[in-house]
mmCIF file with all atom_site columns, C-alpha atoms in Angstrom:
data_model
loop_
_atom_site.group_PDB
_atom_site.id
_atom_site.type_symbol
_atom_site.label_atom_id
_atom_site.label_alt_id
_atom_site.label_comp_id
_atom_site.label_asym_id
_atom_site.label_entity_id
_atom_site.label_seq_id
_atom_site.pdbx_PDB_ins_code
_atom_site.Cartn_x
_atom_site.Cartn_y
_atom_site.Cartn_z
_atom_site.occupancy
_atom_site.B_iso_or_equiv
_atom_site.pdbx_formal_charge
_atom_site.auth_seq_id
_atom_site.auth_comp_id
_atom_site.auth_asym_id
_atom_site.auth_atom_id
_atom_site.pdbx_PDB_model_num
ATOM 1  C CA . UNK Z 1 1  ? -116.311 -80.488 -147.755 1.00 0.00 ? 1  UNK Z CA 1
ATOM 2  C CA . UNK Z 1 2  ? -113.114 -80.226 -150.062 1.00 0.00 ? 2  UNK Z CA 1
ATOM 3  C CA . UNK Z 1 3  ? -115.292 -78.075 -152.469 1.00 0.00 ? 3  UNK Z CA 1
ATOM 4  C CA . UNK Z 1 4  ? -116.482 -75.707 -149.894 1.00 0.00 ? 4  UNK Z CA 1
ATOM 5  C CA . UNK Z 1 5  ? -112.827 -75.496 -148.455 1.00 0.00 ? 5  UNK Z CA 1
ATOM 6  C CA . UNK Z 1 6  ? -111.695 -74.677 -152.078 1.00 0.00 ? 6  UNK Z CA 1
ATOM 7  C CA . UNK Z 1 7  ? -114.506 -71.808 -152.224 1.00 0.00 ? 7  UNK Z CA 1
ATOM 8  C CA . UNK Z 1 8  ? -113.461 -70.559 -149.024 1.00 0.00 ? 8  UNK Z CA 1
ATOM 9  C CA . UNK Z 1 9  ? -109.729 -69.922 -150.239 1.00 0.00 ? 9  UNK Z CA 1
ATOM 10 C CA . UNK Z 1 10 ? -110.774 -68.620 -153.414 1.00 0.00 ? 10 UNK Z CA 1
ATOM 11 C CA . UNK Z 1 11 ? -113.057 -66.154 -151.641 1.00 0.00 ? 11 UNK Z CA 1
ATOM 12 C CA . UNK Z 1 12 ? -110.172 -65.242 -149.066 1.00 0.00 ? 12 UNK Z CA 1
ATOM 13 C CA . UNK Z 1 13 ? -107.833 -64.625 -152.008 1.00 0.00 ? 13 UNK Z CA 1
ATOM 14 C CA . UNK Z 1 14 ? -110.471 -62.012 -153.547 1.00 0.00 ? 14 UNK Z CA 1
ATOM 15 C CA . UNK Z 1 15 ? -110.834 -60.374 -150.188 1.00 0.00 ? 15 UNK Z CA 1
ATOM 16 C CA . UNK Z 1 16 ? -106.998 -60.028 -150.107 1.00 0.00 ? 16 UNK Z CA 1
ATOM 17 C CA . UNK Z 1 17 ? -106.817 -58.548 -153.254 1.00 0.00 ? 17 UNK Z CA 1
ATOM 18 C CA . UNK Z 1 18 ? -109.878 -56.093 -152.788 1.00 0.00 ? 18 UNK Z CA 1
ATOM 19 C CA . UNK Z 1 19 ? -107.990 -55.028 -149.788 1.00 0.00 ? 19 UNK Z CA 1
ATOM 20 C CA . UNK Z 1 20 ? -104.866 -54.510 -151.607 1.00 0.00 ? 20 UNK Z CA 1
ATOM 21 C CA . UNK Z 1 21 ? -106.579 -52.475 -154.188 1.00 0.00 ? 21 UNK Z CA 1
ATOM 22 C CA . UNK Z 1 22 ? -108.165 -50.458 -151.748 1.00 0.00 ? 22 UNK Z CA 1
ATOM 23 C CA . UNK Z 1 23 ? -105.109 -49.562 -149.878 1.00 0.00 ? 23 UNK Z CA 1
ATOM 24 C CA . UNK Z 1 24 ? -103.232 -48.886 -152.743 1.00 0.00 ? 24 UNK Z CA 1
ATOM 25 C CA . UNK Z 1 25 ? -105.796 -46.424 -153.978 1.00 0.00 ? 25 UNK Z CA 1
ATOM 26 C CA . UNK Z 1 26 ? -106.174 -44.635 -150.503 1.00 0.00 ? 26 UNK Z CA 1
ATOM 27 C CA . UNK Z 1 27 ? -102.472 -44.221 -150.264 1.00 0.00 ? 27 UNK Z CA 1
ATOM 28 C CA . UNK Z 1 28 ? -102.319 -42.702 -153.795 1.00 0.00 ? 28 UNK Z CA 1
ATOM 29 C CA . UNK Z 1 29 ? -105.052 -40.055 -152.562 1.00 0.00 ? 29 UNK Z CA 1
ATOM 30 C CA . UNK Z 1 30 ? -103.190 -39.432 -149.507 1.00 0.00 ? 30 UNK Z CA 1
ATOM 31 C CA . UNK Z 1 31 ? -99.969  -38.705 -151.293 1.00 0.00 ? 31 UNK Z CA 1
ATOM 32 C CA . UNK Z 1 32 ? -101.825 -36.525 -153.712 1.00 0.00 ? 32 UNK Z CA 1
ATOM 33 C CA . UNK Z 1 33 ? -103.590 -34.500 -151.042 1.00 0.00 ? 33 UNK Z CA 1
ATOM 34 C CA . UNK Z 1 34 ? -100.017 -34.364 -149.284 1.00 0.00 ? 34 UNK Z CA 1
ATOM 35 C CA . UNK Z 1 35 ? -98.553  -32.961 -152.365 1.00 0.00 ? 35 UNK Z CA 1
ATOM 36 C CA . UNK Z 1 36 ? -101.222 -30.318 -153.056 1.00 0.00 ? 36 UNK Z CA 1
ATOM 37 C CA . UNK Z 1 37 ? -101.103 -29.142 -149.472 1.00 0.00 ? 37 UNK Z CA 1
ATOM 38 C CA . UNK Z 1 38 ? -97.341  -28.866 -149.809 1.00 0.00 ? 38 UNK Z CA 1
ATOM 39 C CA . UNK Z 1 39 ? -97.527  -26.947 -152.764 1.00 0.00 ? 39 UNK Z CA 1
ATOM 40 C CA . UNK Z 1 40 ? -100.092 -24.524 -151.683 1.00 0.00 ? 40 UNK Z CA 1
ATOM 41 C CA . UNK Z 1 41 ? -98.014  -24.068 -148.402 1.00 0.00 ? 41 UNK Z CA 1
ATOM 42 C CA . UNK Z 1 42 ? -94.846  -23.353 -150.397 1.00 0.00 ? 42 UNK Z CA 1
ATOM 43 C CA . UNK Z 1 43 ? -96.538  -21.002 -152.795 1.00 0.00 ? 43 UNK Z CA 1
ATOM 44 C CA . UNK Z 1 44 ? -98.045  -19.021 -149.815 1.00 0.00 ? 44 UNK Z CA 1
ATOM 45 C CA . UNK Z 1 45 ? -94.845  -18.632 -148.080 1.00 0.00 ? 45 UNK Z CA 1
ATOM 46 C CA . UNK Z 1 46 ? -93.069  -17.669 -151.125 1.00 0.00 ? 46 UNK Z CA 1
ATOM 47 C CA . UNK Z 1 47 ? -95.766  -14.965 -151.938 1.00 0.00 ? 47 UNK Z CA 1
ATOM 48 C CA . UNK Z 1 48 ? -95.271  -13.747 -148.287 1.00 0.00 ? 48 UNK Z CA 1
ATOM 49 C CA . UNK Z 1 49 ? -91.515  -13.802 -148.536 1.00 0.00 ? 49 UNK Z CA 1
ATOM 50 C CA . UNK Z 1 50 ? -92.037  -11.917 -151.632 1.00 0.00 ? 50 UNK Z CA 1
ATOM 51 C CA . UNK Z 1 51 ? -94.167  -9.288  -150.147 1.00 0.00 ? 51 UNK Z CA 1
ATOM 52 C CA . UNK Z 1 52 ? -91.663  -8.741  -147.089 1.00 0.00 ? 52 UNK Z CA 1
ATOM 53 C CA . UNK Z 1 53 ? -88.828  -8.360  -149.718 1.00 0.00 ? 53 UNK Z CA 1
ATOM 54 C CA . UNK Z 1 54 ? -90.794  -5.663  -151.554 1.00 0.00 ? 54 UNK Z CA 1
ATOM 55 C CA . UNK Z 1 55 ? -91.598  -4.042  -148.353 1.00 0.00 ? 55 UNK Z CA 1
ATOM 56 C CA . UNK Z 1 56 ? -87.830  -3.956  -147.254 1.00 0.00 ? 56 UNK Z CA 1
ATOM 57 C CA . UNK Z 1 57 ? -87.038  -2.611  -150.897 1.00 0.00 ? 57 UNK Z CA 1
ATOM 58 C CA . UNK Z 1 58 ? -89.513  0.015   -150.411 1.00 0.00 ? 58 UNK Z CA 1
ATOM 59 C CA . UNK Z 1 59 ? -88.614  1.146   -146.998 1.00 0.00 ? 59 UNK Z CA 1
ATOM 60 C CA . UNK Z 1 60 ? -84.999  0.308   -146.179 1.00 0.00 ? 60 UNK Z CA 1
ATOM 61 C CA . UNK Z 1 61 ? -84.513  2.899   -143.558 1.00 0.00 ? 61 UNK Z CA 1
ATOM 62 C CA . UNK Z 1 62 ? -87.453  1.858   -141.646 1.00 0.00 ? 62 UNK Z CA 1
ATOM 63 C CA . UNK Z 1 63 ? -86.541  -2.097  -142.313 1.00 0.00 ? 63 UNK Z CA 1
ATOM 64 C CA . UNK Z 1 64 ? -83.046  -1.398  -140.927 1.00 0.00 ? 64 UNK Z CA 1
ATOM 65 C CA . UNK Z 1 65 ? -84.298  0.241   -137.816 1.00 0.00 ? 65 UNK Z CA 1
ATOM 66 C CA . UNK Z 1 66 ? -86.842  -2.461  -137.245 1.00 0.00 ? 66 UNK Z CA 1
ATOM 67 C CA . UNK Z 1 67 ? -84.239  -5.131  -137.722 1.00 0.00 ? 67 UNK Z CA 1
ATOM 68 C CA . UNK Z 1 68 ? -81.822  -3.268  -135.524 1.00 0.00 ? 68 UNK Z CA 1
ATOM 69 C CA . UNK Z 1 69 ? -84.561  -2.904  -132.589 1.00 0.00 ? 69 UNK Z CA 1
ATOM 70 C CA . UNK Z 1 70 ? -85.618  -6.413  -132.780 1.00 0.00 ? 70 UNK Z CA 1
ATOM 71 C CA . UNK Z 1 71 ? -82.033  -7.598  -132.530 1.00 0.00 ? 71 UNK Z CA 1
ATOM 72 C CA . UNK Z 1 72 ? -81.280  -5.367  -129.426 1.00 0.00 ? 72 UNK Z CA 1
ATOM 73 C CA . UNK Z 1 73 ? -84.516  -6.746  -127.853 1.00 0.00 ? 73 UNK Z CA 1
ATOM 74 C CA . UNK Z 1 74 ? -83.411  -10.126 -128.536 1.00 0.00 ? 74 UNK Z CA 1
ATOM 75 C CA . UNK Z 1 75 ? -79.963  -9.314  -127.483 1.00 0.00 ? 75 UNK Z CA 1
ATOM 76 C CA . UNK Z 1 76 ? -81.099  -7.804  -124.177 1.00 0.00 ? 76 UNK Z CA 1
ATOM 77 C CA . UNK Z 1 77 ? -83.396  -11.120 -123.389 1.00 0.00 ? 77 UNK Z CA 1
ATOM 78 C CA . UNK Z 1 78 ? -80.643  -13.504 -123.965 1.00 0.00 ? 78 UNK Z CA 1
ATOM 79 C CA . UNK Z 1 79 ? -77.920  -11.628 -121.865 1.00 0.00 ? 79 UNK Z CA 1
ATOM 80 C CA . UNK Z 1 80 ? -80.277  -11.797 -118.880 1.00 0.00 ? 80 UNK Z CA 1
ATOM 81 C CA . UNK Z 1 81 ? -80.631  -15.520 -119.201 1.00 0.00 ? 81 UNK Z CA 1
ATOM 82 C CA . UNK Z 1 82 ? -76.939  -16.228 -118.424 1.00 0.00 ? 82 UNK Z CA 1
#
């Protein structure tokens, strides 16, 4: 009985070590996937921002008029909420 208890303890230790290893690897994979997703989102946002800046630089009058119109529309919408 004592030998079986000793073997059982040994088996539990091995299971615990296996679980720790599995969780550590899963956490590392999740961090890498999250980092890759974040970097892709950042590069996409940067590309879109660069496109908008280029558009504004190419058509400054139209961009100013659009911004003014949007500002007026938002102002009218907000003024009515008081």
